[in-house]
Amino acid sequence: MLDKWALRQLAKPTQWSAQQLAKTQLTANQVTLFGFGCGLSAAAFVAINQYPLALLLLLLNRICDGLDGALARLKGSTSAGAYLDICCDFIFYSAMVVGFAFVDPLNNALIACVLILSFMTTGSTFLAFAILAEKHQLTKLHYPNKGFYYLGGITEGTETIVFLVLCCLLPEYFYPLALIFASLCFMTGFIRLYSGYLTLKPLASSTSVS
């Protein structure tokens, strides 16, 4: 819901930073993988109750996530790079939740399972629609810089990062924060399922999908 606004606010500093990186030998995929390593490290620090370090690495992960796409557009974007980026994002999000389950399994494990289920709901409806949108050559109207058709919702990347930051700042409130966010994710998933179905239903298909 906030991604379009956030992308507008961050566009200029991200573009400037990417231009500086473009002068080096770094590739967009290297930035993606470095950010992914930061993200997995953040999850590991959550699991051992080191929230300040986890928060720092989480923010580094998000900075890299913005820079890799901007750098790719300067040096030449590829489908493989877009694929790597989205896979790393989804693994990172789930890893952070697992970190909170590990640090306090008695209180956090059950709601962490529900939260990951809600992530699966948003992620599956998001990616399945992207595949079929590409097949039917649907235009990326709202997010022209994305490497695939980007179906929005209540909980997008910006909201997810705000949620994870809050969890690192207020780990004792992980349960209620996760419950609220999971509810919003389920709402997003069902909205995407419904709107995606209505969008694709009128389109002719050469193959059946079961």
JSON list of C-alpha atoms in Angstrom, two decimals, residues 38-198:
[
{"chain": "A", "resi": 38, "resn": "CYS", "atom": "CA", "xyz": [23.02, -9.23, 5.69]},
{"chain": "A", "resi": 39, "resn": "GLY", "atom": "CA", "xyz": [19.38, -10.31, 5.89]},
{"chain": "A", "resi": 40, "resn": "LEU", "atom": "CA", "xyz": [20.18, -13.88, 6.92]},
{"chain": "A", "resi": 41, "resn": "SER", "atom": "CA", "xyz": [22.67, -12.54, 9.48]},
{"chain": "A", "resi": 42, "resn": "ALA", "atom": "CA", "xyz": [19.93, -10.27, 10.85]},
{"chain": "A", "resi": 43, "resn": "ALA", "atom": "CA", "xyz": [17.70, -13.30, 11.34]},
{"chain": "A", "resi": 44, "resn": "ALA", "atom": "CA", "xyz": [20.53, -15.14, 13.09]},
{"chain": "A", "resi": 45, "resn": "PHE", "atom": "CA", "xyz": [21.10, -12.22, 15.47]},
{"chain": "A", "resi": 46, "resn": "VAL", "atom": "CA", "xyz": [17.37, -12.13, 16.26]},
{"chain": "A", "resi": 47, "resn": "ALA", "atom": "CA", "xyz": [17.57, -15.82, 17.15]},
{"chain": "A", "resi": 48, "resn": "ILE", "atom": "CA", "xyz": [20.32, -15.11, 19.72]},
{"chain": "A", "resi": 49, "resn": "ASN", "atom": "CA", "xyz": [18.59, -12.06, 21.19]},
{"chain": "A", "resi": 50, "resn": "GLN", "atom": "CA", "xyz": [20.88, -9.43, 19.64]},
{"chain": "A", "resi": 51, "resn": "TYR", "atom": "CA", "xyz": [18.28, -7.02, 18.32]},
{"chain": "A", "resi": 52, "resn": "PRO", "atom": "CA", "xyz": [20.42, -3.87, 17.73]},
{"chain": "A", "resi": 53, "resn": "LEU", "atom": "CA", "xyz": [22.75, -5.81, 15.42]},
{"chain": "A", "resi": 54, "resn": "ALA", "atom": "CA", "xyz": [19.76, -7.48, 13.78]},
{"chain": "A", "resi": 55, "resn": "LEU", "atom": "CA", "xyz": [18.17, -4.09, 13.10]},
{"chain": "A", "resi": 56, "resn": "LEU", "atom": "CA", "xyz": [21.38, -2.70, 11.60]},
{"chain": "A", "resi": 57, "resn": "LEU", "atom": "CA", "xyz": [21.75, -5.68, 9.26]},
{"chain": "A", "resi": 58, "resn": "LEU", "atom": "CA", "xyz": [18.06, -5.56, 8.37]},
{"chain": "A", "resi": 59, "resn": "LEU", "atom": "CA", "xyz": [18.45, -1.93, 7.28]},
{"chain": "A", "resi": 60, "resn": "LEU", "atom": "CA", "xyz": [21.57, -2.80, 5.27]},
{"chain": "A", "resi": 61, "resn": "ASN", "atom": "CA", "xyz": [19.58, -5.54, 3.57]},
{"chain": "A", "resi": 62, "resn": "ARG", "atom": "CA", "xyz": [16.89, -3.06, 2.58]},
{"chain": "A", "resi": 63, "resn": "ILE", "atom": "CA", "xyz": [19.42, -0.51, 1.32]},
{"chain": "A", "resi": 64, "resn": "CYS", "atom": "CA", "xyz": [20.95, -3.19, -0.90]},
{"chain": "A", "resi": 65, "resn": "ASP", "atom": "CA", "xyz": [17.49, -4.20, -2.08]},
{"chain": "A", "resi": 66, "resn": "GLY", "atom": "CA", "xyz": [16.91, -0.67, -3.35]},
{"chain": "A", "resi": 67, "resn": "LEU", "atom": "CA", "xyz": [20.38, -0.27, -4.83]},
{"chain": "A", "resi": 68, "resn": "ASP", "atom": "CA", "xyz": [20.54, -3.53, -6.77]},
{"chain": "A", "resi": 69, "resn": "GLY", "atom": "CA", "xyz": [17.60, -2.68, -8.98]},
{"chain": "A", "resi": 70, "resn": "ALA", "atom": "CA", "xyz": [18.81, 0.87, -9.62]},
{"chain": "A", "resi": 71, "resn": "LEU", "atom": "CA", "xyz": [22.30, -0.43, -10.42]},
{"chain": "A", "resi": 72, "resn": "ALA", "atom": "CA", "xyz": [20.87, -3.07, -12.74]},
{"chain": "A", "resi": 73, "resn": "ARG", "atom": "CA", "xyz": [18.99, -0.40, -14.70]},
{"chain": "A", "resi": 74, "resn": "LEU", "atom": "CA", "xyz": [22.25, 1.50, -15.17]},
{"chain": "A", "resi": 75, "resn": "LYS", "atom": "CA", "xyz": [24.40, -1.50, -16.12]},
{"chain": "A", "resi": 76, "resn": "GLY", "atom": "CA", "xyz": [21.72, -3.59, -17.81]},
{"chain": "A", "resi": 77, "resn": "SER", "atom": "CA", "xyz": [18.91, -5.44, -16.09]},
{"chain": "A", "resi": 78, "resn": "THR", "atom": "CA", "xyz": [18.27, -9.15, -16.64]},
{"chain": "A", "resi": 79, "resn": "SER", "atom": "CA", "xyz": [15.45, -11.55, -15.89]},
{"chain": "A", "resi": 80, "resn": "ALA", "atom": "CA", "xyz": [17.92, -13.68, -13.91]},
{"chain": "A", "resi": 81, "resn": "GLY", "atom": "CA", "xyz": [18.71, -10.69, -11.70]},
{"chain": "A", "resi": 82, "resn": "ALA", "atom": "CA", "xyz": [15.03, -9.95, -11.08]},
{"chain": "A", "resi": 83, "resn": "TYR", "atom": "CA", "xyz": [14.48, -13.63, -10.24]},
{"chain": "A", "resi": 84, "resn": "LEU", "atom": "CA", "xyz": [17.40, -13.65, -7.80]},
{"chain": "A", "resi": 85, "resn": "ASP", "atom": "CA", "xyz": [16.17, -10.46, -6.14]},
{"chain": "A", "resi": 86, "resn": "ILE", "atom": "CA", "xyz": [12.61, -11.61, -5.47]},
{"chain": "A", "resi": 87, "resn": "CYS", "atom": "CA", "xyz": [13.72, -15.06, -4.25]},
{"chain": "A", "resi": 88, "resn": "CYS", "atom": "CA", "xyz": [16.18, -13.51, -1.79]},
{"chain": "A", "resi": 89, "resn": "ASP", "atom": "CA", "xyz": [13.49, -11.14, -0.52]},
{"chain": "A", "resi": 90, "resn": "PHE", "atom": "CA", "xyz": [10.98, -13.87, 0.27]},
{"chain": "A", "resi": 91, "resn": "ILE", "atom": "CA", "xyz": [13.60, -16.08, 1.94]},
{"chain": "A", "resi": 92, "resn": "PHE", "atom": "CA", "xyz": [14.80, -13.13, 4.03]},
{"chain": "A", "resi": 93, "resn": "TYR", "atom": "CA", "xyz": [11.28, -12.25, 5.22]},
{"chain": "A", "resi": 94, "resn": "SER", "atom": "CA", "xyz": [10.62, -15.82, 6.35]},
{"chain": "A", "resi": 95, "resn": "ALA", "atom": "CA", "xyz": [14.06, -16.15, 7.95]},
{"chain": "A", "resi": 96, "resn": "MET", "atom": "CA", "xyz": [13.38, -13.13, 10.14]},
{"chain": "A", "resi": 97, "resn": "VAL", "atom": "CA", "xyz": [10.15, -14.72, 11.39]},
{"chain": "A", "resi": 98, "resn": "VAL", "atom": "CA", "xyz": [12.00, -17.97, 12.11]},
{"chain": "A", "resi": 99, "resn": "GLY", "atom": "CA", "xyz": [14.54, -15.95, 14.10]},
{"chain": "A", "resi": 100, "resn": "PHE", "atom": "CA", "xyz": [11.78, -14.66, 16.37]},
{"chain": "A", "resi": 101, "resn": "ALA", "atom": "CA", "xyz": [10.43, -18.21, 16.77]},
{"chain": "A", "resi": 102, "resn": "PHE", "atom": "CA", "xyz": [13.88, -19.46, 17.83]},
{"chain": "A", "resi": 103, "resn": "VAL", "atom": "CA", "xyz": [14.57, -16.70, 20.35]},
{"chain": "A", "resi": 104, "resn": "ASP", "atom": "CA", "xyz": [11.37, -17.40, 22.31]},
{"chain": "A", "resi": 105, "resn": "PRO", "atom": "CA", "xyz": [9.72, -20.61, 21.05]},
{"chain": "A", "resi": 106, "resn": "LEU", "atom": "CA", "xyz": [7.26, -20.84, 23.94]},
{"chain": "A", "resi": 107, "resn": "ASN", "atom": "CA", "xyz": [5.64, -17.49, 23.15]},
{"chain": "A", "resi": 108, "resn": "ASN", "atom": "CA", "xyz": [6.53, -16.92, 19.50]},
{"chain": "A", "resi": 109, "resn": "ALA", "atom": "CA", "xyz": [6.57, -20.25, 17.66]},
{"chain": "A", "resi": 110, "resn": "LEU", "atom": "CA", "xyz": [2.83, -20.63, 17.10]},
{"chain": "A", "resi": 111, "resn": "ILE", "atom": "CA", "xyz": [2.21, -17.09, 15.86]},
{"chain": "A", "resi": 112, "resn": "ALA", "atom": "CA", "xyz": [5.39, -17.36, 13.74]},
{"chain": "A", "resi": 113, "resn": "CYS", "atom": "CA", "xyz": [3.81, -20.35, 11.96]},
{"chain": "A", "resi": 114, "resn": "VAL", "atom": "CA", "xyz": [0.64, -18.35, 11.33]},
{"chain": "A", "resi": 115, "resn": "LEU", "atom": "CA", "xyz": [2.70, -15.41, 10.08]},
{"chain": "A", "resi": 116, "resn": "ILE", "atom": "CA", "xyz": [4.65, -17.55, 7.61]},
{"chain": "A", "resi": 117, "resn": "LEU", "atom": "CA", "xyz": [1.35, -18.99, 6.37]},
{"chain": "A", "resi": 118, "resn": "SER", "atom": "CA", "xyz": [0.15, -15.43, 5.78]},
{"chain": "A", "resi": 119, "resn": "PHE", "atom": "CA", "xyz": [3.41, -14.72, 3.90]},
{"chain": "A", "resi": 120, "resn": "MET", "atom": "CA", "xyz": [2.71, -17.77, 1.74]},
{"chain": "A", "resi": 121, "resn": "THR", "atom": "CA", "xyz": [-0.77, -16.43, 1.04]},
{"chain": "A", "resi": 122, "resn": "THR", "atom": "CA", "xyz": [0.50, -13.03, -0.12]},
{"chain": "A", "resi": 123, "resn": "GLY", "atom": "CA", "xyz": [3.53, -14.49, -1.89]},
{"chain": "A", "resi": 124, "resn": "SER", "atom": "CA", "xyz": [1.71, -17.19, -3.84]},
{"chain": "A", "resi": 125, "resn": "THR", "atom": "CA", "xyz": [-1.03, -14.86, -5.07]},
{"chain": "A", "resi": 126, "resn": "PHE", "atom": "CA", "xyz": [1.61, -12.25, -5.92]},
{"chain": "A", "resi": 127, "resn": "LEU", "atom": "CA", "xyz": [3.91, -14.56, -7.89]},
{"chain": "A", "resi": 128, "resn": "ALA", "atom": "CA", "xyz": [1.21, -16.65, -9.58]},
{"chain": "A", "resi": 129, "resn": "PHE", "atom": "CA", "xyz": [-0.39, -13.49, -10.93]},
{"chain": "A", "resi": 130, "resn": "ALA", "atom": "CA", "xyz": [3.01, -12.19, -12.09]},
{"chain": "A", "resi": 131, "resn": "ILE", "atom": "CA", "xyz": [3.56, -15.38, -14.14]},
{"chain": "A", "resi": 132, "resn": "LEU", "atom": "CA", "xyz": [0.21, -15.15, -15.88]},
{"chain": "A", "resi": 133, "resn": "ALA", "atom": "CA", "xyz": [0.45, -11.37, -16.32]},
{"chain": "A", "resi": 134, "resn": "GLU", "atom": "CA", "xyz": [3.73, -11.91, -18.15]},
{"chain": "A", "resi": 135, "resn": "LYS", "atom": "CA", "xyz": [2.12, -14.59, -20.30]},
{"chain": "A", "resi": 136, "resn": "HIS", "atom": "CA", "xyz": [-0.67, -12.21, -21.33]},
{"chain": "A", "resi": 137, "resn": "GLN", "atom": "CA", "xyz": [1.71, -9.22, -21.58]},
{"chain": "A", "resi": 138, "resn": "LEU", "atom": "CA", "xyz": [-0.19, -7.12, -19.07]},
{"chain": "A", "resi": 139, "resn": "THR", "atom": "CA", "xyz": [1.27, -3.63, -18.64]},
{"chain": "A", "resi": 140, "resn": "LYS", "atom": "CA", "xyz": [3.13, -2.75, -15.42]},
{"chain": "A", "resi": 141, "resn": "LEU", "atom": "CA", "xyz": [1.26, 0.51, -14.92]},
{"chain": "A", "resi": 142, "resn": "HIS", "atom": "CA", "xyz": [2.01, 1.33, -11.28]},
{"chain": "A", "resi": 143, "resn": "TYR", "atom": "CA", "xyz": [5.53, -0.04, -10.88]},
{"chain": "A", "resi": 144, "resn": "PRO", "atom": "CA", "xyz": [7.32, 0.43, -14.23]},
{"chain": "A", "resi": 145, "resn": "ASN", "atom": "CA", "xyz": [10.77, -0.26, -12.74]},
{"chain": "A", "resi": 146, "resn": "LYS", "atom": "CA", "xyz": [9.90, -3.72, -11.46]},
{"chain": "A", "resi": 147, "resn": "GLY", "atom": "CA", "xyz": [11.19, -6.78, -13.31]},
{"chain": "A", "resi": 148, "resn": "PHE", "atom": "CA", "xyz": [7.72, -8.32, -13.34]},
{"chain": "A", "resi": 149, "resn": "TYR", "atom": "CA", "xyz": [4.06, -7.33, -13.05]},
{"chain": "A", "resi": 150, "resn": "TYR", "atom": "CA", "xyz": [3.70, -6.05, -9.48]},
{"chain": "A", "resi": 151, "resn": "LEU", "atom": "CA", "xyz": [0.30, -6.68, -7.92]},
{"chain": "A", "resi": 152, "resn": "GLY", "atom": "CA", "xyz": [-0.08, -4.36, -4.91]},
{"chain": "A", "resi": 153, "resn": "GLY", "atom": "CA", "xyz": [-1.99, -4.80, -1.67]},
{"chain": "A", "resi": 154, "resn": "ILE", "atom": "CA", "xyz": [-2.36, -3.69, 1.93]},
{"chain": "A", "resi": 155, "resn": "THR", "atom": "CA", "xyz": [0.93, -5.30, 2.99]},
{"chain": "A", "resi": 156, "resn": "GLU", "atom": "CA", "xyz": [3.71, -4.71, 0.50]},
{"chain": "A", "resi": 157, "resn": "GLY", "atom": "CA", "xyz": [7.45, -4.43, 0.99]},
{"chain": "A", "resi": 158, "resn": "THR", "atom": "CA", "xyz": [7.33, -1.14, 2.88]},
{"chain": "A", "resi": 159, "resn": "GLU", "atom": "CA", "xyz": [4.79, -2.38, 5.42]},
{"chain": "A", "resi": 160, "resn": "THR", "atom": "CA", "xyz": [6.75, -5.59, 5.90]},
{"chain": "A", "resi": 161, "resn": "ILE", "atom": "CA", "xyz": [9.93, -3.68, 6.69]},
{"chain": "A", "resi": 162, "resn": "VAL", "atom": "CA", "xyz": [8.10, -1.38, 9.11]},
{"chain": "A", "resi": 163, "resn": "PHE", "atom": "CA", "xyz": [6.73, -4.49, 10.83]},
{"chain": "A", "resi": 164, "resn": "LEU", "atom": "CA", "xyz": [10.16, -6.14, 11.11]},
{"chain": "A", "resi": 165, "resn": "VAL", "atom": "CA", "xyz": [11.76, -2.94, 12.38]},
{"chain": "A", "resi": 166, "resn": "LEU", "atom": "CA", "xyz": [9.06, -2.64, 15.05]},
{"chain": "A", "resi": 167, "resn": "CYS", "atom": "CA", "xyz": [9.64, -6.26, 16.05]},
{"chain": "A", "resi": 168, "resn": "CYS", "atom": "CA", "xyz": [13.37, -5.57, 16.49]},
{"chain": "A", "resi": 169, "resn": "LEU", "atom": "CA", "xyz": [12.68, -2.43, 18.50]},
{"chain": "A", "resi": 170, "resn": "LEU", "atom": "CA", "xyz": [9.89, -4.00, 20.56]},
{"chain": "A", "resi": 171, "resn": "PRO", "atom": "CA", "xyz": [10.62, -7.75, 20.61]},
{"chain": "A", "resi": 172, "resn": "GLU", "atom": "CA", "xyz": [8.47, -8.28, 23.70]},
{"chain": "A", "resi": 173, "resn": "TYR", "atom": "CA", "xyz": [5.46, -7.30, 21.57]},
{"chain": "A", "resi": 174, "resn": "PHE", "atom": "CA", "xyz": [6.21, -9.74, 18.75]},
{"chain": "A", "resi": 175, "resn": "TYR", "atom": "CA", "xyz": [3.05, -11.75, 19.38]},
{"chain": "A", "resi": 176, "resn": "PRO", "atom": "CA", "xyz": [0.49, -8.91, 19.01]},
{"chain": "A", "resi": 177, "resn": "LEU", "atom": "CA", "xyz": [2.48, -7.27, 16.20]},
{"chain": "A", "resi": 178, "resn": "ALA", "atom": "CA", "xyz": [2.66, -10.57, 14.32]},
{"chain": "A", "resi": 179, "resn": "LEU", "atom": "CA", "xyz": [-1.04, -11.24, 14.89]},
{"chain": "A", "resi": 180, "resn": "ILE", "atom": "CA", "xyz": [-2.01, -7.85, 13.46]},
{"chain": "A", "resi": 181, "resn": "PHE", "atom": "CA", "xyz": [0.38, -8.13, 10.52]},
{"chain": "A", "resi": 182, "resn": "ALA", "atom": "CA", "xyz": [-0.66, -11.70, 9.69]},
{"chain": "A", "resi": 183, "resn": "SER", "atom": "CA", "xyz": [-4.29, -10.58, 9.62]},
{"chain": "A", "resi": 184, "resn": "LEU", "atom": "CA", "xyz": [-3.40, -7.80, 7.17]},
{"chain": "A", "resi": 185, "resn": "CYS", "atom": "CA", "xyz": [-1.39, -10.25, 5.06]},
{"chain": "A", "resi": 186, "resn": "PHE", "atom": "CA", "xyz": [-4.35, -12.64, 4.84]},
{"chain": "A", "resi": 187, "resn": "MET", "atom": "CA", "xyz": [-6.55, -9.73, 3.77]},
{"chain": "A", "resi": 188, "resn": "THR", "atom": "CA", "xyz": [-3.98, -8.77, 1.12]},
{"chain": "A", "resi": 189, "resn": "GLY", "atom": "CA", "xyz": [-3.76, -12.33, -0.13]},
{"chain": "A", "resi": 190, "resn": "PHE", "atom": "CA", "xyz": [-7.50, -12.72, -0.53]},
{"chain": "A", "resi": 191, "resn": "ILE", "atom": "CA", "xyz": [-7.81, -9.31, -2.21]},
{"chain": "A", "resi": 192, "resn": "ARG", "atom": "CA", "xyz": [-5.05, -10.29, -4.65]},
{"chain": "A", "resi": 193, "resn": "LEU", "atom": "CA", "xyz": [-6.69, -13.65, -5.26]},
{"chain": "A", "resi": 194, "resn": "TYR", "atom": "CA", "xyz": [-10.04, -12.03, -6.04]},
{"chain": "A", "resi": 195, "resn": "SER", "atom": "CA", "xyz": [-8.76, -9.09, -8.08]},
{"chain": "A", "resi": 196, "resn": "GLY", "atom": "CA", "xyz": [-6.23, -11.26, -9.94]},
{"chain": "A", "resi": 197, "resn": "TYR", "atom": "CA", "xyz": [-8.92, -13.78, -10.83]},
{"chain": "A", "resi": 198, "resn": "LEU", "atom": "CA", "xyz": [-11.22, -11.06, -12.12]}
]
